[in-house]
Tab-separated table of C-alpha atoms and ligand atoms in Angstrom:
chain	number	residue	atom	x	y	z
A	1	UNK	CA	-10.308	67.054	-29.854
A	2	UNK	CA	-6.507	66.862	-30.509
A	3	UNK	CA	-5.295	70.397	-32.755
A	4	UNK	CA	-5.975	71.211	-36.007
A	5	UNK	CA	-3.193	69.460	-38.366
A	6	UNK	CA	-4.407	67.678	-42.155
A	7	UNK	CA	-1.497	68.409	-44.444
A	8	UNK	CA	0.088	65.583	-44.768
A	9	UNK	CA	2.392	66.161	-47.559
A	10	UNK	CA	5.918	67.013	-47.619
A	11	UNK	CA	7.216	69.356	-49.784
A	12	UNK	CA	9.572	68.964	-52.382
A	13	UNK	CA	12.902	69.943	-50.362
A	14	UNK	CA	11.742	67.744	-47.662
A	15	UNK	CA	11.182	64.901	-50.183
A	16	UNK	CA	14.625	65.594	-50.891
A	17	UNK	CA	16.251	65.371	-47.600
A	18	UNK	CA	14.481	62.610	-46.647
A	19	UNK	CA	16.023	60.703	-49.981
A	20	UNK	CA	19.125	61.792	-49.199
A	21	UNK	CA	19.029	60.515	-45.845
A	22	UNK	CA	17.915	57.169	-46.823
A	23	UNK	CA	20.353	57.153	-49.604
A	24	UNK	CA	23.192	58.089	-46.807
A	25	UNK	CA	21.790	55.271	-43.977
A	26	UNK	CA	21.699	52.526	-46.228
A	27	UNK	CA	25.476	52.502	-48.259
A	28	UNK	CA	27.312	54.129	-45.527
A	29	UNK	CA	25.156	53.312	-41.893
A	30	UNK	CA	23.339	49.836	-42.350
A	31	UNK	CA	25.878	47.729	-43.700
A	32	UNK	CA	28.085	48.259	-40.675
A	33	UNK	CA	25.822	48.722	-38.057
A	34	UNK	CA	26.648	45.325	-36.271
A	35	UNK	CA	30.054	46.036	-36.687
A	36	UNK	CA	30.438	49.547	-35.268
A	37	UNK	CA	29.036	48.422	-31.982
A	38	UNK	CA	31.269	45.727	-31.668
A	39	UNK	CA	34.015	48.319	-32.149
A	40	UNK	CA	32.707	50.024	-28.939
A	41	UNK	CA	33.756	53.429	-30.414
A	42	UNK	CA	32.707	56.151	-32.393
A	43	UNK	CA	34.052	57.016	-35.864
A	44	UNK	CA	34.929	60.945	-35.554
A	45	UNK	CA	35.357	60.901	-39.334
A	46	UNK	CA	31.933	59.375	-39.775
A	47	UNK	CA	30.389	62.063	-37.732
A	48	UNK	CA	32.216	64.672	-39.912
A	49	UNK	CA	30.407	62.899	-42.908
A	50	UNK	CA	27.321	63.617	-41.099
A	51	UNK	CA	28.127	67.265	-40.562
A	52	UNK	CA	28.992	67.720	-44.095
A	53	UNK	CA	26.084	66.628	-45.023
A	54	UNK	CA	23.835	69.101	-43.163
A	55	UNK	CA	22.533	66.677	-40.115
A	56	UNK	CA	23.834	68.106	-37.516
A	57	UNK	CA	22.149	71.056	-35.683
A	58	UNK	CA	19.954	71.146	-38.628
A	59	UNK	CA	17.852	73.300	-37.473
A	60	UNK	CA	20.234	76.122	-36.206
A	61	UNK	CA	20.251	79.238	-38.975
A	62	UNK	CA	23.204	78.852	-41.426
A	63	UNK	CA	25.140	81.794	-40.137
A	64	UNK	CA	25.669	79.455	-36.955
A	65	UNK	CA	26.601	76.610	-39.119
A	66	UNK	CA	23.405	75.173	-39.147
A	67	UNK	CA	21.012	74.317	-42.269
A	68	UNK	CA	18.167	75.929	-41.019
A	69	UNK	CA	15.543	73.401	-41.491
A	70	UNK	CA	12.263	73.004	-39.923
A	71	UNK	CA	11.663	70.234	-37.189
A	72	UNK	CA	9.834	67.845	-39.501
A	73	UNK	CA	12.428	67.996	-41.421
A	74	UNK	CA	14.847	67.279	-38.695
A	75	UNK	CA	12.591	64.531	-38.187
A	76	UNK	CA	12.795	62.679	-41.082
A	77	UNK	CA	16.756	62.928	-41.157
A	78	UNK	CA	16.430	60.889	-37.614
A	79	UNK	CA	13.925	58.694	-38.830
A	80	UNK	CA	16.292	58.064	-42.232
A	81	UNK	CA	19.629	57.915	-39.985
A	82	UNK	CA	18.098	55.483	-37.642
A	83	UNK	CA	16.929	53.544	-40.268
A	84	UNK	CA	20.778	52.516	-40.935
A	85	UNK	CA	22.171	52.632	-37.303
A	86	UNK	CA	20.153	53.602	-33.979
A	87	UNK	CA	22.740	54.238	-32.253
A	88	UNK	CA	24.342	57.096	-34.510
A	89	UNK	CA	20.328	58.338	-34.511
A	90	UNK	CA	21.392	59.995	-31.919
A	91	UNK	CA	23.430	62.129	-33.591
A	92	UNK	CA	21.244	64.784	-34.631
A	93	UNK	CA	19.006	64.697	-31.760
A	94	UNK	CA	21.269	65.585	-29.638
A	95	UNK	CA	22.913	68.414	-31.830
A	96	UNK	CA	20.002	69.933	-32.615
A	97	UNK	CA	18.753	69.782	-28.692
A	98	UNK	CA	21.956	70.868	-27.689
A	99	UNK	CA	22.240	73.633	-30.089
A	100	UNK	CA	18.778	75.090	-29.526
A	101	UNK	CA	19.745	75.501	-26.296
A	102	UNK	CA	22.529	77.358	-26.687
A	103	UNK	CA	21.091	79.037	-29.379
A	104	UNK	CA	18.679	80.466	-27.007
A	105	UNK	CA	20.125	80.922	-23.650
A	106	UNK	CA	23.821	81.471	-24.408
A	107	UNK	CA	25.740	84.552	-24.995
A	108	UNK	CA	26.470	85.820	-28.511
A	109	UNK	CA	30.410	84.530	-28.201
A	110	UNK	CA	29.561	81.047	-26.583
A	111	UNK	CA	27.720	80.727	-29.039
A	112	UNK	CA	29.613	81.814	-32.079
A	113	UNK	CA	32.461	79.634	-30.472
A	114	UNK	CA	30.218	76.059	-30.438
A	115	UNK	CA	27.888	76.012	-32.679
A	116	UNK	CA	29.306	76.021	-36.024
A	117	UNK	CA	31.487	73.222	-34.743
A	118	UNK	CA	28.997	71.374	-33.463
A	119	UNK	CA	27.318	71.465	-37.094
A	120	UNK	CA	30.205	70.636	-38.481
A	121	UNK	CA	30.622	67.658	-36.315
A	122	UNK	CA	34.255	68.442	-35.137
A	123	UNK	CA	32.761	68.855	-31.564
A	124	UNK	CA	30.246	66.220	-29.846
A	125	UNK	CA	27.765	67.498	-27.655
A	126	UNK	CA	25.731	66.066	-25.166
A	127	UNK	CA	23.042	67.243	-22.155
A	128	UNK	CA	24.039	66.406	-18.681
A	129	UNK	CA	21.100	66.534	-16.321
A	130	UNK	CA	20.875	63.094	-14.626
A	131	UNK	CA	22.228	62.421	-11.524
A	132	UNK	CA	22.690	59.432	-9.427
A	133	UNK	CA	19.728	60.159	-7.275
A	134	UNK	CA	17.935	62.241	-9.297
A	135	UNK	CA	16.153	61.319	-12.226
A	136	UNK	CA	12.761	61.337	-13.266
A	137	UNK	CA	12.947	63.936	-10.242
A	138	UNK	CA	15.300	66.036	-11.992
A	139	UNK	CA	14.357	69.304	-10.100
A	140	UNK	CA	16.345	67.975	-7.163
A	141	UNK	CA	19.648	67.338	-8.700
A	142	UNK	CA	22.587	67.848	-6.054
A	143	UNK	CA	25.836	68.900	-8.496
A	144	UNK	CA	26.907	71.795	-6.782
A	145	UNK	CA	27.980	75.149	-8.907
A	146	UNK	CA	29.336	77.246	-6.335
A	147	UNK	CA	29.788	81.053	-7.631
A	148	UNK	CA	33.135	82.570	-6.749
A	149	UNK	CA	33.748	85.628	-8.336
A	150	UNK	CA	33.742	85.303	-12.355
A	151	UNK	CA	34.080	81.562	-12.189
A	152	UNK	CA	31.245	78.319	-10.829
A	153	UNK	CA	32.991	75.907	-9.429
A	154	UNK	CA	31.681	72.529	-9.976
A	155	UNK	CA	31.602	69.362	-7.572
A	156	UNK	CA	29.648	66.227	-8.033
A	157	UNK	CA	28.179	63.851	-10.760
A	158	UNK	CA	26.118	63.587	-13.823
A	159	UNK	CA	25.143	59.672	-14.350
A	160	UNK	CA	23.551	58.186	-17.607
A	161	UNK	CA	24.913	60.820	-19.710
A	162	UNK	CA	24.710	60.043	-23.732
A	163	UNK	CA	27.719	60.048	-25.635
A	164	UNK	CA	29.530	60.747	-21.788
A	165	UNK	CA	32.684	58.925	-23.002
A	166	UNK	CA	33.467	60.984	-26.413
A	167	UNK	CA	32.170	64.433	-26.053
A	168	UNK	CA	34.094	67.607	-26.169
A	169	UNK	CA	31.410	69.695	-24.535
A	170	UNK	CA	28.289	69.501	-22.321
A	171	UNK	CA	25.505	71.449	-20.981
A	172	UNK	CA	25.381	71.134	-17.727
A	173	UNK	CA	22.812	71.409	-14.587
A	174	UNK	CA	23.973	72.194	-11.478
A	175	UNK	CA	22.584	73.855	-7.984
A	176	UNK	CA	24.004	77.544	-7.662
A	177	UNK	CA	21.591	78.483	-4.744
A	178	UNK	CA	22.192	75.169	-1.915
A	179	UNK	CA	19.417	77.150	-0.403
A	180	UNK	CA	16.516	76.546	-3.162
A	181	UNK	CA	15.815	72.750	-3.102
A	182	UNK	CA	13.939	72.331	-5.777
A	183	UNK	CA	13.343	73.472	-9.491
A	184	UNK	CA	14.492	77.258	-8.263
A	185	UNK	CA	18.380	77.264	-8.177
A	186	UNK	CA	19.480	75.217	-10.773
A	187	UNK	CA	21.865	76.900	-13.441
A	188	UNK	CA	22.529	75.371	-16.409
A	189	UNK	CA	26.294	76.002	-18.018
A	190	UNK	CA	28.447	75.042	-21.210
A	191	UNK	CA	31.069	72.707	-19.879
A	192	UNK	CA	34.155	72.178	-22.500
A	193	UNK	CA	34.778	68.367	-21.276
A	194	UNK	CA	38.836	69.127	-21.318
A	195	UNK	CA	38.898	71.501	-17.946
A	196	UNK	CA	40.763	70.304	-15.095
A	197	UNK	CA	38.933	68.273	-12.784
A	198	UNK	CA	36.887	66.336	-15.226
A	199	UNK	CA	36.563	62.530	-15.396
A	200	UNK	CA	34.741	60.181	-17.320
A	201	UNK	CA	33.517	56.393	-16.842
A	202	UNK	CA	31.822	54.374	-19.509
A	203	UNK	CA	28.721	52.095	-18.833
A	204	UNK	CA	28.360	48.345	-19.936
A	205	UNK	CA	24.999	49.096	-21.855
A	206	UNK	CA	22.668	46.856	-23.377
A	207	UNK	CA	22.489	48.593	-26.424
A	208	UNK	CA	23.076	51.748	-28.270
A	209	UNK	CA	27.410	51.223	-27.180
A	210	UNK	CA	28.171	53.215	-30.141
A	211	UNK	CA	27.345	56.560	-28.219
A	212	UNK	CA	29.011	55.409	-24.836
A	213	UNK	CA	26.467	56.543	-22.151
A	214	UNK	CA	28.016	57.014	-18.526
A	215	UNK	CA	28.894	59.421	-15.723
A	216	UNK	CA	31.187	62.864	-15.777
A	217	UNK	CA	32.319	63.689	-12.390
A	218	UNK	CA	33.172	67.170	-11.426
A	219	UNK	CA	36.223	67.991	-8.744
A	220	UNK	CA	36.243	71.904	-8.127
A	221	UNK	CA	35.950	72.296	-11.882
A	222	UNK	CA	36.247	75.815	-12.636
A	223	UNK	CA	33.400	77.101	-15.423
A	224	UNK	CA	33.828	80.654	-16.457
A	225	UNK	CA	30.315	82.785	-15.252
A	226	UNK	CA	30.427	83.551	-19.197
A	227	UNK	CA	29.034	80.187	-19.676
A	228	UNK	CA	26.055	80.486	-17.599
A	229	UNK	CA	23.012	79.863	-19.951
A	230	UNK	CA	20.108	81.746	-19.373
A	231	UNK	CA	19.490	83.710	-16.127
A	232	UNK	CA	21.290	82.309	-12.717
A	233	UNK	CA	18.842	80.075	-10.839
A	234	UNK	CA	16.704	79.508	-13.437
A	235	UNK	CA	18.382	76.931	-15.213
A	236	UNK	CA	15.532	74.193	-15.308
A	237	UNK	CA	12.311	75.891	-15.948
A	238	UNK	CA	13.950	79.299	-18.312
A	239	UNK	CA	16.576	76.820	-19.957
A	240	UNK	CA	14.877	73.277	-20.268
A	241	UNK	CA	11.471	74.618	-20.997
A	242	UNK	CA	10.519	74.425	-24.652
A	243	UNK	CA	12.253	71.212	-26.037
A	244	UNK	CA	9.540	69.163	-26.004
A	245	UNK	CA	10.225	68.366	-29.953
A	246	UNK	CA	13.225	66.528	-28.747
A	247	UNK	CA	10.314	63.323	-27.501
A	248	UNK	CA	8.974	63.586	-30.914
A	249	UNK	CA	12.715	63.385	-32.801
A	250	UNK	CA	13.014	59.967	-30.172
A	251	UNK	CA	9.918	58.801	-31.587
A	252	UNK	CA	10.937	59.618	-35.455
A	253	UNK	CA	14.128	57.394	-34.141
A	254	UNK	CA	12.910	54.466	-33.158
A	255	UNK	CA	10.432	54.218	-35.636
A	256	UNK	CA	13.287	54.262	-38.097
A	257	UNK	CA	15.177	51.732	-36.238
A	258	UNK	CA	12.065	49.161	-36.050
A	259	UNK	CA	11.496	50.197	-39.798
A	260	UNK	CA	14.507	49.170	-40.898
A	261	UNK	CA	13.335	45.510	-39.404
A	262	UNK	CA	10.113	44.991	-40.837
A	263	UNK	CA	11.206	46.161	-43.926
A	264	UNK	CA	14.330	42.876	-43.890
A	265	UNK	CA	10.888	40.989	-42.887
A	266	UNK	CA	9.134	41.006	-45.268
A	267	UNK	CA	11.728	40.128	-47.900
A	268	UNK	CA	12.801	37.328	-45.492
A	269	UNK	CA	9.220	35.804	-45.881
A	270	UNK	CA	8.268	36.091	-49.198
A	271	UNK	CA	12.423	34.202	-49.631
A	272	UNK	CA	12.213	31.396	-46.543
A	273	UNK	CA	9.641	29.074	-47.451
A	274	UNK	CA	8.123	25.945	-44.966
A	275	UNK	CA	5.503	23.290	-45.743
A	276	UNK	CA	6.048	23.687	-49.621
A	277	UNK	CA	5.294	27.656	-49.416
A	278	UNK	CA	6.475	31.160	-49.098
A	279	UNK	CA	6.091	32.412	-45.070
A	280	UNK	CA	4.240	35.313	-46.440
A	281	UNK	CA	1.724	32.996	-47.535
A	282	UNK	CA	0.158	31.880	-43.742
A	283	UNK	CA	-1.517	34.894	-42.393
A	284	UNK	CA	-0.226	33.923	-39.112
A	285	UNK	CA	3.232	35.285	-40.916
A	286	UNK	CA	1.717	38.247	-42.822
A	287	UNK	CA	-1.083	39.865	-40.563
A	288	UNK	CA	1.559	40.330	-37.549
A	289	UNK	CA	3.672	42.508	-40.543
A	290	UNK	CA	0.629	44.223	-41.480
A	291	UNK	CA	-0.057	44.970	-37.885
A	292	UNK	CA	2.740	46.501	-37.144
A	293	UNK	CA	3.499	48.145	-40.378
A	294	UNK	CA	0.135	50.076	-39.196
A	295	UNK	CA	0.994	50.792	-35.878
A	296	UNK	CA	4.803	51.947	-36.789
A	297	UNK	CA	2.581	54.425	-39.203
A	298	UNK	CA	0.368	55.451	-36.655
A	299	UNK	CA	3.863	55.936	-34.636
A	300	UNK	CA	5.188	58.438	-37.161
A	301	UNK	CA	2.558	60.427	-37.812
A	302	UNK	CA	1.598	60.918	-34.302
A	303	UNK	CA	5.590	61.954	-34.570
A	304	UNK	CA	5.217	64.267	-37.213
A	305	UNK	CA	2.182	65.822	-36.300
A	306	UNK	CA	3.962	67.109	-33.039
A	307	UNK	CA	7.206	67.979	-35.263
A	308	UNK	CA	4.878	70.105	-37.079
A	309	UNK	CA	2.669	71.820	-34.782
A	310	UNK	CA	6.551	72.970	-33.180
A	311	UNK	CA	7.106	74.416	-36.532
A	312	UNK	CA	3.809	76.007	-36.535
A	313	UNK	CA	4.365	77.358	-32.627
A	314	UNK	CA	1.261	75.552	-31.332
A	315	UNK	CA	1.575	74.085	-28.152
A	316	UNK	CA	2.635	70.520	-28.496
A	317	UNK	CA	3.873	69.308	-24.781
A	318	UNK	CA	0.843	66.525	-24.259
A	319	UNK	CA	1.642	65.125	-28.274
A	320	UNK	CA	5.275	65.428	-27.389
A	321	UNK	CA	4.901	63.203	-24.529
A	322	UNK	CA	2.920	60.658	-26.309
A	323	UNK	CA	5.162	60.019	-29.120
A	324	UNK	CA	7.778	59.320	-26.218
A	325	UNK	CA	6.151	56.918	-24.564
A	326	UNK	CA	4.335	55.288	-27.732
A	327	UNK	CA	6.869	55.166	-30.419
A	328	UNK	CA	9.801	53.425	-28.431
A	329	UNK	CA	7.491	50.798	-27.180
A	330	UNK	CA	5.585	50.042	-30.582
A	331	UNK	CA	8.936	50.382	-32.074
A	332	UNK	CA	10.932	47.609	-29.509
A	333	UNK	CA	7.379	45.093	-29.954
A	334	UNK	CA	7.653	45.357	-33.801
A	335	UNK	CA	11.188	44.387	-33.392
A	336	UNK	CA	10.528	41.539	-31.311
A	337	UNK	CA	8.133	40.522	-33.833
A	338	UNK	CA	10.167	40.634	-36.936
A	339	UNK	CA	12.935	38.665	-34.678
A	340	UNK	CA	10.397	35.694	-33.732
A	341	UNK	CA	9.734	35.417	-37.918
A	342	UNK	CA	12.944	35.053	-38.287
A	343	UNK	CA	12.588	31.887	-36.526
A	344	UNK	CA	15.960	30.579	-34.498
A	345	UNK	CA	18.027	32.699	-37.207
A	346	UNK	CA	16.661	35.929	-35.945
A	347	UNK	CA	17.950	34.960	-31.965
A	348	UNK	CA	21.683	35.396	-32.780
A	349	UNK	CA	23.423	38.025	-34.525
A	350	UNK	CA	23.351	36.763	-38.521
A	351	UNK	CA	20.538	39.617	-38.035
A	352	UNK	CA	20.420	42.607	-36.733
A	353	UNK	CA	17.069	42.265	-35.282
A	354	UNK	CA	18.511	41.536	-31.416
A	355	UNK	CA	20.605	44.670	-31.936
A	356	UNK	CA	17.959	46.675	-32.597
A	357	UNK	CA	15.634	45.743	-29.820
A	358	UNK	CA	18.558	46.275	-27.094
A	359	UNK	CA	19.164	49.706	-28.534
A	360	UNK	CA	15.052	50.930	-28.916
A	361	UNK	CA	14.401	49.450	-25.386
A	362	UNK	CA	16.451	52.091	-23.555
A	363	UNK	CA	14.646	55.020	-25.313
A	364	UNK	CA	11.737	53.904	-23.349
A	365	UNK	CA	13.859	55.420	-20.475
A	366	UNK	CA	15.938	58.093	-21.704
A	367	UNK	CA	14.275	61.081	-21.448
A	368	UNK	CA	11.675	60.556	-19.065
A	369	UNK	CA	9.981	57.347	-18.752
A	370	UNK	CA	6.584	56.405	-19.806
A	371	UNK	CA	4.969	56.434	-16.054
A	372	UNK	CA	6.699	60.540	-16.278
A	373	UNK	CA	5.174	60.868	-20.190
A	374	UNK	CA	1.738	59.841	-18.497
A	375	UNK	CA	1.983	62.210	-15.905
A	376	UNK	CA	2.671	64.670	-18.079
A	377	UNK	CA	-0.251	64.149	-20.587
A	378	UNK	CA	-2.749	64.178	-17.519
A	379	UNK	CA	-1.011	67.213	-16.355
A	380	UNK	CA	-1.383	68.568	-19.634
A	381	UNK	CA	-5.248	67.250	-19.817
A	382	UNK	CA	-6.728	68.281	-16.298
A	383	UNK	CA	-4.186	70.271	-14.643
A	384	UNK	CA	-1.910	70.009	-11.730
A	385	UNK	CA	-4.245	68.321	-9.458
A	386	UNK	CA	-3.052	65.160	-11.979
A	387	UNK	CA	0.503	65.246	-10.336
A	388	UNK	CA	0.888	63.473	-7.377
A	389	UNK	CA	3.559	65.534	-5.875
B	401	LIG	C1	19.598	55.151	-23.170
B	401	LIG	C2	19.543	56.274	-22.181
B	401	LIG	C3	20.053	57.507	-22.517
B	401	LIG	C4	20.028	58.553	-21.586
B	401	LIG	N1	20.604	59.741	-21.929
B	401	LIG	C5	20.625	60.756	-21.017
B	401	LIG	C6	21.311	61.974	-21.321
B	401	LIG	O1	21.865	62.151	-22.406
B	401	LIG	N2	21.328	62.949	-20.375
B	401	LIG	C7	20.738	62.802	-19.152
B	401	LIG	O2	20.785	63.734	-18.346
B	401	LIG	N3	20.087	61.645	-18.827
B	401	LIG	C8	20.026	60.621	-19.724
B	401	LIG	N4	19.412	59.436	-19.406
B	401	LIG	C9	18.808	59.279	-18.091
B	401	LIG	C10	17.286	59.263	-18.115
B	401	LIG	O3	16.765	60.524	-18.460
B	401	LIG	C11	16.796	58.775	-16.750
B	401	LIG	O4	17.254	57.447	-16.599
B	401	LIG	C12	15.295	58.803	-16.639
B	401	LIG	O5	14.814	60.127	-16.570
B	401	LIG	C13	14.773	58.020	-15.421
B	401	LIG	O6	15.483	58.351	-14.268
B	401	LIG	P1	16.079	57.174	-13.343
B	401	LIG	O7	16.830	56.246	-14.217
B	401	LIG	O8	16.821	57.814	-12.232
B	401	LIG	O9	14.841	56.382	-12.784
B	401	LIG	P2	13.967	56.735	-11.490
B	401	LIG	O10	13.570	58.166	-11.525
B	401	LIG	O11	14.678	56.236	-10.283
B	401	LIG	O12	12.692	55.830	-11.754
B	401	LIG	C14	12.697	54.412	-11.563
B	401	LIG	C15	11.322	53.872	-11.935
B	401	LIG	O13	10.315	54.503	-11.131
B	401	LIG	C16	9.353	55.139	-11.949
B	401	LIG	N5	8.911	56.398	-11.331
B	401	LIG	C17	9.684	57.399	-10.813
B	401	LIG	N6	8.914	58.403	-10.364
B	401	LIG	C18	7.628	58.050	-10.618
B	401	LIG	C19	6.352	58.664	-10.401
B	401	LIG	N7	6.252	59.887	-9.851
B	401	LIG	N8	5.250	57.999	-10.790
B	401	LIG	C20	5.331	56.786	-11.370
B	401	LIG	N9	6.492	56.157	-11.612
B	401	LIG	C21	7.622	56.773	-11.233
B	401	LIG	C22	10.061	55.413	-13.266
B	401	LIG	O14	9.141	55.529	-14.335
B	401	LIG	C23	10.966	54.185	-13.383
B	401	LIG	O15	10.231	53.113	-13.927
B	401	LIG	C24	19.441	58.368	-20.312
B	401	LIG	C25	18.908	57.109	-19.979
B	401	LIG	C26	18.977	56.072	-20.879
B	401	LIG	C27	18.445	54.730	-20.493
């Protein structure tokens, strides 16, 4: 039996945020999202707009700049946002991740000095825990942060990084005990990305090139100890654990994102007529739409039901991992249906359809595939004796 959860109505300042959102995504976000990615840059101003608005780190407490919101909330915002541009969906995920970790695990000062900033949107954040041989298996990252007196010094690399090429700051993972292979001996830091020693390179991604994912590399980079979040050595499990919401917020994003298609669908078939009729008239046209009109609902509720029970502090680690392998997947297939519809129009970029589907598909990797989601759920159902290592 899956936990208790029936209310399914949002209340009236949710109603509003979610309006405003929308209102937000489709004047300013959706009639330049082809454009910005051709631009291959972010708009700094346009992320200001977004802090002013109260979507970034929405959920931190106002005295910290946030808006103090609950996760559903936060939800629909990157449902809305995505709605009008994916790749700027991102946005308050990764605030509102990176900000609840600080918010927990950082001292009183680091955290007075980021996180109104982040809100505001003068600083970009991201999370730096991927390595080049170390991914799913993220317990056996290699970056080294060697203590030496009141400073870590920092040597290696942190691959696949989100928003790598325009953030000012980053949490970052790193191995402070070279003795502890595994899980035990990780500390995680705030990294300003201007230190000495710091480099960046940009990947030639698919999709989603408005948030410039690459690597940061680290030459004796010099972190002050004051950074350290959380105790040393116990980085992963003290500092990671409890962010599970962040799968459901992916979810809430892509469903947005596919959304956003089937909605241009449907007006494009009741508009293009063939054989002397309407598209939306041959059920082979308008029973695909209806299918996945139900299974992007499904999506989102299975979404918001996990964005809830976090704001209710149930346990929601299994439903977290569902939504992350689920909603991108539903959310790229819906896509690729409302591009076939579209007929030979939909296969070059008059629509935004192709866009869409190159920036959902690599949210079925980003943050833990759907083989790791899996392994998680039957972790979560039977135990450990469901992980094979
Ligand atoms: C768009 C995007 C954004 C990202 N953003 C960030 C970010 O901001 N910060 C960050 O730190 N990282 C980020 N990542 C990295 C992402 O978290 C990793 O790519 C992901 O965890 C998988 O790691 P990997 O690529 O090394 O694949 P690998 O771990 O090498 O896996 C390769 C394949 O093997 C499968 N596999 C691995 N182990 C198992 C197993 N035990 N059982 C079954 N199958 C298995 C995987 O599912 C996958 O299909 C991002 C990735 C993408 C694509």
């Amino acid at each position: 039996m899956g936990r208790d959860a029936m209310d399914f109505g949002l209340t009236p300042e949710q109603k509003a945020i979610r309006d405003t959102a929308m209102q937000f995504a489709t004047t300013r976000l959706l009639p330049g999202y082809q454009e910005r990615e051709k631009a291959d840059r972010i708009d700094r101003e346009l992320v200001k707009e977004f802090g002013a608005l109260g979507m970034l780190g929405t959920t931190l407490p106002e005295e910290l700049g946030g808006a103090g919101l609950d996760f559903v909330s936060t939800g629909i915002i990157a449902e809305a946002i995505s709605y009008g541009d994916h790749g700027l969906g991102y946005l308050p995920l990764l605030s509102t991740l990176v900000g609840e970790i600080i918010r927990r695990s950082a001292s009183e000062a680091v955290a007075r000095e980021w996180l109104p900033r982040i809100c505001t949107g003068e600083v970009l954040p991201c999370l730096a825990l991927t390595e080049p041989e170390a991914g799913s298996d993220a317990a056996h990252i290699k970056l080294r942060a060697e203590r030496r007196g009141d400073t870590f010094v920092f040597n290696g690399e942190k691959t696949s990084i989100s928003l790598a090429a325009w953030a000012d700051m980053a949490v970052v993972f790193g191995r402070s005990d070279p003795e502890s292979p595994g899980a035990h001996g990780i500390s995680a830091f705030v990294v300003p990305l201007d230190l000495p020693g710091i480099s960046r390179t940009v990947f030639n991604d698919l999709g989603t090139r408005v948030i410039g994912r690459g690597s940061i590399f680290f030459e004796d980079v010099e972190v002050p100890a004051s950074n350290l979040l959380g105790q040393e050595g116990r980085g992963f499990r003290q500092v990671m654990a409890g962010f599970d919401f962040n799968r459901a917020l992916i979810g809430m994003q892509c469903v947005g994102t596919a959304q956003a298609s089937v909605d241009e669908t449907w007006t494009y078939v009741v508009e293009r007529k063939a054989f002397g009729s309407p598209l939306v008239k041959f059920e082979g046209v308008s029973f695909p739409l209806a299918e996945q009109e139900t299974l992007l609902e499904a999506a989102r509720l299975l979404c918001l039901k996990t964005l809830w029970l976090k704001d209710a502090g149930q346990r929601h680690t299994a439903e977290a991992a569902m939504c992350k392998w689920w909603a991108p997947k539903v959310s790229f297939d819906a896509i690729t249906e409302c591009l076939l519809l579209h007929g030979h129009a939909g296969y070059s970029d008059d629509y935004p359809h192709q866009q869409r589907m190159r920036d959902v598909l690599g949210l079925q990797i980003g943050d833990g595939t759907a083989q790791i989601m899996k392994l998680i759920i039957a972790r979560e159902k039977v135990g450990r004796v469901a992980v094979p290592y």
